[in-house]
XYZ file of C-alpha atoms in Angstrom:
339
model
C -36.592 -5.875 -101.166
C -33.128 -4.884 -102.298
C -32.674 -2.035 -105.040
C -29.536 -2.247 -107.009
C -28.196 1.744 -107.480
C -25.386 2.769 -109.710
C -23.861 5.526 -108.184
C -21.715 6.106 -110.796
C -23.596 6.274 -114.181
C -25.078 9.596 -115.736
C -23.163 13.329 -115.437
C -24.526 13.859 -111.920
C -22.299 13.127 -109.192
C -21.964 10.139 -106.714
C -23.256 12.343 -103.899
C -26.470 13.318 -105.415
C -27.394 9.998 -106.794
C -26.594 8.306 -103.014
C -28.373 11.096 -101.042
C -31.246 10.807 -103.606
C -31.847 6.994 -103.399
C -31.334 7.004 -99.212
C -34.043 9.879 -99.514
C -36.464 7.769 -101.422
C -36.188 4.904 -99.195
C -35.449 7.199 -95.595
C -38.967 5.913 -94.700
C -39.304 2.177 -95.678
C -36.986 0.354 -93.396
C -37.976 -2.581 -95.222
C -36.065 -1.538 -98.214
C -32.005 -2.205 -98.824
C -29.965 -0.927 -100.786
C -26.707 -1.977 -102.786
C -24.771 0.438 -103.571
C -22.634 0.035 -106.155
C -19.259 1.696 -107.304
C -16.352 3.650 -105.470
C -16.412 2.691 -101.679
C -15.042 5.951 -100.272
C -17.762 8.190 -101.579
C -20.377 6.282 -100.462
C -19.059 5.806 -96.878
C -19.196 9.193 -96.733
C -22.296 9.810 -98.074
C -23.366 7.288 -95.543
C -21.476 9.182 -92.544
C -24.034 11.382 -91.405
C -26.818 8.706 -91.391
C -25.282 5.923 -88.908
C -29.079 3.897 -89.205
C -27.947 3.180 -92.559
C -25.448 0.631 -92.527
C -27.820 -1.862 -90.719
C -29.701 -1.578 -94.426
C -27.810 -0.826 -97.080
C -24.613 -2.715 -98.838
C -21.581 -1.230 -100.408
C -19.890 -3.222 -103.257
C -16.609 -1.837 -104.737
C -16.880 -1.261 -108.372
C -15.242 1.936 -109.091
C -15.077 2.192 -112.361
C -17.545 4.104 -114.546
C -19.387 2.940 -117.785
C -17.581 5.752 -120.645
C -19.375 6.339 -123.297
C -16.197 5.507 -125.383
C -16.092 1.996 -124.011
C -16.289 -0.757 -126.692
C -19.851 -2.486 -126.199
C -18.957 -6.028 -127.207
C -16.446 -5.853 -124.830
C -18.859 -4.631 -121.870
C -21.206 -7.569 -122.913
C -18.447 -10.306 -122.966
C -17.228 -8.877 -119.624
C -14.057 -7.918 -120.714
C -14.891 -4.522 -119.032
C -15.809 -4.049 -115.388
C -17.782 -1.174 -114.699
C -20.679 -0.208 -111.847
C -23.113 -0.672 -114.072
C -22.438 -4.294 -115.676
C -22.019 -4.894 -111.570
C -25.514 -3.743 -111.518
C -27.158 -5.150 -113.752
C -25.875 -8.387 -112.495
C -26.703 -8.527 -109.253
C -31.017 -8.300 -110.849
C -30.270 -11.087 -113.077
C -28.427 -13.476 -110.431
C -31.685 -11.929 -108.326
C -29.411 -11.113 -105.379
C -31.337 -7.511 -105.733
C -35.086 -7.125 -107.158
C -34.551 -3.933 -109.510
C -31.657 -1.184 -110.391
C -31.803 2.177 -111.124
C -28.778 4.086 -113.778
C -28.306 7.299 -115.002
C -25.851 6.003 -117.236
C -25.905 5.336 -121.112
C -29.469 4.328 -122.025
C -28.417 2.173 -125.242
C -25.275 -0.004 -122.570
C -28.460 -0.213 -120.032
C -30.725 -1.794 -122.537
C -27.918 -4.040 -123.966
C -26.616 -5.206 -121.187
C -30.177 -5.747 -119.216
C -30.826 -7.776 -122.412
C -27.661 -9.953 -122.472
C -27.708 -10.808 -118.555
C -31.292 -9.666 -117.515
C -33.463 -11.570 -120.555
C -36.756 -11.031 -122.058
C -39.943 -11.592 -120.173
C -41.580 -14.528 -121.392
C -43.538 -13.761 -124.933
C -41.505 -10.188 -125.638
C -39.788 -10.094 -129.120
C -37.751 -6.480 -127.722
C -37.967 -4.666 -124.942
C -38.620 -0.968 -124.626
C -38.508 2.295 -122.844
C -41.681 3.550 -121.167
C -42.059 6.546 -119.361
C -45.183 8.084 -117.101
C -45.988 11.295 -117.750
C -48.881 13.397 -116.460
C -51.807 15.107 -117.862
C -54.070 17.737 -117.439
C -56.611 15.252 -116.711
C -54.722 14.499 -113.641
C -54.163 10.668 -115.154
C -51.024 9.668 -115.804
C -49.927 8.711 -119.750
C -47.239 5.727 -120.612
C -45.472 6.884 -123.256
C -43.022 4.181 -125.481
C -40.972 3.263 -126.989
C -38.338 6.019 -126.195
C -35.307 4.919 -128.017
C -34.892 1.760 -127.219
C -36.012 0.415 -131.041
C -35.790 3.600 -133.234
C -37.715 1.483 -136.036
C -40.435 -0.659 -135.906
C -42.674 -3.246 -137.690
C -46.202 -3.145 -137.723
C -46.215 -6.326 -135.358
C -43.832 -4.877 -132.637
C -45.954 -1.554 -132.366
C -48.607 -3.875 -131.682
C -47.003 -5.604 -128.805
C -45.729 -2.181 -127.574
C -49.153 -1.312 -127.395
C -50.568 -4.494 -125.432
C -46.615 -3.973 -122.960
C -47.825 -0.417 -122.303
C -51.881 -1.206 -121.610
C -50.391 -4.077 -119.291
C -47.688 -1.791 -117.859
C -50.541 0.919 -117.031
C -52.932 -1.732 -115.476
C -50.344 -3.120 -113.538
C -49.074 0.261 -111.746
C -52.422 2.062 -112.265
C -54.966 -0.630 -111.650
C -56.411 1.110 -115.093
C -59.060 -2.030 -116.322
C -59.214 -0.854 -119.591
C -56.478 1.573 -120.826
C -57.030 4.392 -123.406
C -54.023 3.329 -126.075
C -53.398 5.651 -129.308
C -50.712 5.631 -131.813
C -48.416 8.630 -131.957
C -48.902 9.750 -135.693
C -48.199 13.573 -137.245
C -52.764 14.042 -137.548
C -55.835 12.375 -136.811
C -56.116 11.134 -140.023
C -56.589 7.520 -140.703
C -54.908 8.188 -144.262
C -51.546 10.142 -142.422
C -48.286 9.302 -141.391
C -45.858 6.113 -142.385
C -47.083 3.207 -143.541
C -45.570 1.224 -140.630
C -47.715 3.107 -137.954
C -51.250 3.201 -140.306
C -50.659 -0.914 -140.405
C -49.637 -0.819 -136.852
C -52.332 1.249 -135.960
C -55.151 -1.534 -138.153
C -53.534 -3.897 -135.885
C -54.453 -2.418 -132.768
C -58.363 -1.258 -134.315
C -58.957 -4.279 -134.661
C -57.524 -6.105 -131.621
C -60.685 -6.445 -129.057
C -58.017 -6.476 -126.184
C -56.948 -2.914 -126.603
C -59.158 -0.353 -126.143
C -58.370 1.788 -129.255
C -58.818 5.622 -129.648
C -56.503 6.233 -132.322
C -53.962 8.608 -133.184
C -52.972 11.389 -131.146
C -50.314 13.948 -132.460
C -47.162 15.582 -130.261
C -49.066 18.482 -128.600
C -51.863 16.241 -127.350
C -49.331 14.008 -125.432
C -50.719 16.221 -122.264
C -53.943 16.509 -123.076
C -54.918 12.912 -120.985
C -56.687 11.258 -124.107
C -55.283 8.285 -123.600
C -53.354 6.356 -121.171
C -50.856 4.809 -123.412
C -49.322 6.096 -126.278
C -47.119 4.338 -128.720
C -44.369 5.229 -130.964
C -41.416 4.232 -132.758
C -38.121 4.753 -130.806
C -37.196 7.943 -132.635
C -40.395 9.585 -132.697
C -40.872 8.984 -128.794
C -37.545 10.035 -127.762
C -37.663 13.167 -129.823
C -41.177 13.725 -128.372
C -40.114 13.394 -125.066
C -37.096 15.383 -125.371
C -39.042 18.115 -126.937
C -41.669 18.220 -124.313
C -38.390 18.171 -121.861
C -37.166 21.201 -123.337
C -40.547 22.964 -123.256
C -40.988 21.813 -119.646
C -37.468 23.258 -118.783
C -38.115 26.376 -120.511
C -41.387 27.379 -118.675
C -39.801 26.543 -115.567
C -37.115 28.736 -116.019
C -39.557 31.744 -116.967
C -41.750 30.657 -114.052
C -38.494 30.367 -111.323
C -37.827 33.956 -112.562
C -41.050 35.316 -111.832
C -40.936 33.519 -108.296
C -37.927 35.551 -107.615
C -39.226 38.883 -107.983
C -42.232 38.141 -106.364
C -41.585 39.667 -102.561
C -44.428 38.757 -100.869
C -46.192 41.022 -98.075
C -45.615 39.888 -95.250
C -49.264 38.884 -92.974
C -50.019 36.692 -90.430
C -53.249 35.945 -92.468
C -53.472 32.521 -94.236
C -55.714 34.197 -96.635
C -53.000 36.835 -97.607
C -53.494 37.037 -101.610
C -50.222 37.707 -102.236
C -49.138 34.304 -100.370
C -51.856 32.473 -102.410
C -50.578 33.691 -105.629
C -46.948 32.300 -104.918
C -48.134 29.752 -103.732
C -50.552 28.213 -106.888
C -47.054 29.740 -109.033
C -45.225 27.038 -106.942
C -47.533 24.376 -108.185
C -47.401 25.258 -111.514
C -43.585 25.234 -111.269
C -43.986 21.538 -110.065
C -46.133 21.008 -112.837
C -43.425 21.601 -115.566
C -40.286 19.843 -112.977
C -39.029 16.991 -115.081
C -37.494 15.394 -112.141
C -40.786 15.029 -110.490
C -41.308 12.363 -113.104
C -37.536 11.295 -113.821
C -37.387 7.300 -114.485
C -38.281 5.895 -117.480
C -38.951 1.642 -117.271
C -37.188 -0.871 -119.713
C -40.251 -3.307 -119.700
C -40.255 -6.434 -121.694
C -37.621 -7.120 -119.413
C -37.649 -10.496 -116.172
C -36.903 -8.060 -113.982
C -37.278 -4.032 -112.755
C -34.776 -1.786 -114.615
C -35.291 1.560 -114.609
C -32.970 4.311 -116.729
C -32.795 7.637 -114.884
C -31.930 11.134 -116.382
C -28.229 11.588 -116.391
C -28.177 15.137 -115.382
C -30.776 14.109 -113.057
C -31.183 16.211 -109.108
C -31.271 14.684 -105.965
C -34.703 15.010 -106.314
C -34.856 13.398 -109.908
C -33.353 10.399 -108.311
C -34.869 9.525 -105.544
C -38.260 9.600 -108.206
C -36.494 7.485 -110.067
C -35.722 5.005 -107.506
C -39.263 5.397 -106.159
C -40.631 4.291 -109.853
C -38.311 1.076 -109.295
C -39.582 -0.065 -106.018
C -42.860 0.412 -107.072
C -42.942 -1.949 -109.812
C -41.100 -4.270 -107.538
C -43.924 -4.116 -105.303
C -46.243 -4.558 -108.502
C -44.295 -7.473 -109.558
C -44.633 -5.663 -112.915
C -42.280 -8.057 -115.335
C -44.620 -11.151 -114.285
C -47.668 -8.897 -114.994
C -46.318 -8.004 -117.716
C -45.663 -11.840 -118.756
C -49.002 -12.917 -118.118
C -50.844 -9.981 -119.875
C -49.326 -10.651 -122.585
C -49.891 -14.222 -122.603
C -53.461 -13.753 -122.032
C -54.115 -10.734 -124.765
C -52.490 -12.641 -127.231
C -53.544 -15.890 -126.966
C-alpha cells in the first residue's frame, strides 16, 4: 500500500505533517509513503530515521496550493502545486489514498475532476467519525462539501454514510437520523422533512429520525445526515466547544502537583490520571480526518492547523479505508440498497 501525503497543504508546517505521517506508519513496514512537495525538508525530516528511505518516496513539487490561486486554472493544470501532484498520483493509482490539510473546497474539486465518482454517486461528500458517549462511533455528513441539498441527495447521503459505517465498523444495521433543529416530524426545512420521508420509508435504512445539534454525542445513531452548511457549522461548533473544555481542563492539569507515592493506588495519581482521559476525550486531533466518500478512491481532508498528532490520525483514517477497500464498498452498497 502506498499513501499519497501532501506535505505542504494546511497552516501547519512541513515538519509536523512528515513526522506525523512516518509516526502513523513507524510500525507497518508494509506501508510506503510518497511524499510530496519541497525535497529539502523532507530529506531532513527523513535524516534521523535512515530505515526510511527503503519505504518511502520523495517527489519534488514545491509549490503550495494558495488559497488565492484561480481554481479553473488548478483544474486545467495550468497550476502545479503538491496537492494537484497528489491527487494525481490516486487517480493514475500509482498510490492507494492521500491525505491534505489543504483547502477543503480545491481537495474536493480536484479529487472530482481527476479522482471521479464511485459508480452510482450523483456528489460526493465529507464524512467525519466522531465519538460518543456510548463509546460507538457517529459518521457525521455532509460537512461542506454540498452546502444545499435536494431531498434525493440527502437520501443517498444517508445510504453513503450507513455503507461508510458498515464498511469501517462492520455495523449490520446502522442507526441513521437526519440532523433537523427538534424532534418534530412537522420542524425544520422542507428539504430535510422530504428528505427525511425518504429515508422513513426506505426499508434499507434503519431510520430513527431526527436528532438535533447537542445530541450529536449522545450515540443515538450511527450516522447522521445534514446539508453541507448545517454539518460544517455543527462540527465546527462542537470543535470550538471541544477546544474550549480542553483548555479549562489543560489548566486544571497544571496546577494539579501531585503527591508524590510509590503506591499505584495513590488518589491523587488516580485523579490526574481519569483528568487525562477526559482531556483525550475533548482532543480534536484524536479524531482529525474527515473522508470525501462518493469518491473511486481514499481521500481524506485533514485539519489545517492540525498537530503531529492530528496527522498521523488522519493518515491512520486513510490506510484504514484502504485496507477496507471502502470506495468499492461503497459502490456496491449502493448498488444493492438502491436497486
Amino acid at each position: 500500500m502506498r499513501i499519497a501525503i501532501d506535505t505542504l497543504g494546511g497552516d501547519a508546517d512541513a515538519d509536523v505533517l512528515i513526522d506525523g505521517a512516518l509516526d502513523a506508519v513507524a510500525a507497518r513496514p508494509d506501508i510506503a509513503l510518497n511524499l510530496i512537495g519541497e525535497p529539502e525538508s523532507i530529506h531532513r525530516a527523513l535524516g534521523g530515521r535512515a530505515d526510511s528511505y527503503s519505504h518511502h518516496t520523495v517527489t519534488p513539487s514545491p509549490r503550495r496550493l494558495d488559497i488565492t490561486d484561480s481554481l479553473r486554472l488548478t483544474l486545467r493544470g495550468a497550476l502545479a502545486s503538491s496537492m494537484r501532484t497528489a491527487v494525481e498520483s490516486v487517480a493514475d493509482r500509482s498510490c492507494d489514498g492521500l491525505v491534505s490539510a489543504g483547502s477543503t473546497g480545491a481537495l474536493m474539486a480536484l479529487s472530482r475532476h481527476l479522482v471521479g465518482r464511485a459508480q452510482g454517486v450523483d456528489r460526493p461528500a465529507i464524512a467525519k467519525r466522531l465519538p460518543t458517549a456510548s463509546g460507538r462511533s457517529v459518521w457525521l455528513l455532509d460537512l461542506g462539501a454540498n452546502l444545499k441539498a435536494g431531498p434525493a441527495q440527502l437520501h443517498q447521503f444517508a445510504h453513503m454514510g450507513a455503507a461508510l459505517a458498515e464498511s469501517v465498523a462492520n455495523i449490520a444495521t446502522p442507526r441513521v437520523a437526519m440532523l433537523n433543529i427538534g424532534s418534530e416530524f412537522h420542524k425544520g426545512p422542507a428539504n430535510i422533512r422530504a428528505a427525511a420521508q425518504l429515508v422513513a420509508e426506505d426499508d434499507a435504512i434503519r431510520d430513527v429520525g431526527y436528532v438535533e445539534a447537542h445530541d450529536l454525542f449522545k450515540g443515538a445513531a450511527d450516522v447522521i445526515v445534514a446539508e453541507g452548511f448545517a454539518g460544517n457549522v455543527a462540527l465546527k461548533a462542537s470543535e470550538g466547544a471541544a477546544q474550549m473544555a480542553a483548555h479549562v481542563l489543560r489548566e486544571e492539569l497544571r496546577r494539579w502537583t501531585p503527591r508524590e507515592s510509590a503506591a499505584t493506588h495513590d488518589p491523587d495519581e488516580q485523579a490526574r490520571a481519569g483528568l487525562s482521559r477526559v482531556f483525550n476525550a475533548y482532543n480534536p486531533q484524536l479524531y482529525n480526518g474527515a473522508s470525501l466518500v462518493g469518491l473511486s478512491r481514499v481521500v481524506v481532508k485533514s485539519h489545517g492547523g492540525t498537530d503531529r498528532e492530528g496527522f498521523a490520525q488522519a493518515v491512520r483514517t486513510a490506510i484504514e479505508e484502504v485496507e477496507m477497500n471502502v470506495p468499492e464498498r461503497i459502490a456496491r452498497c449502493l448498488a444493492g440498497r438502491l436497486a
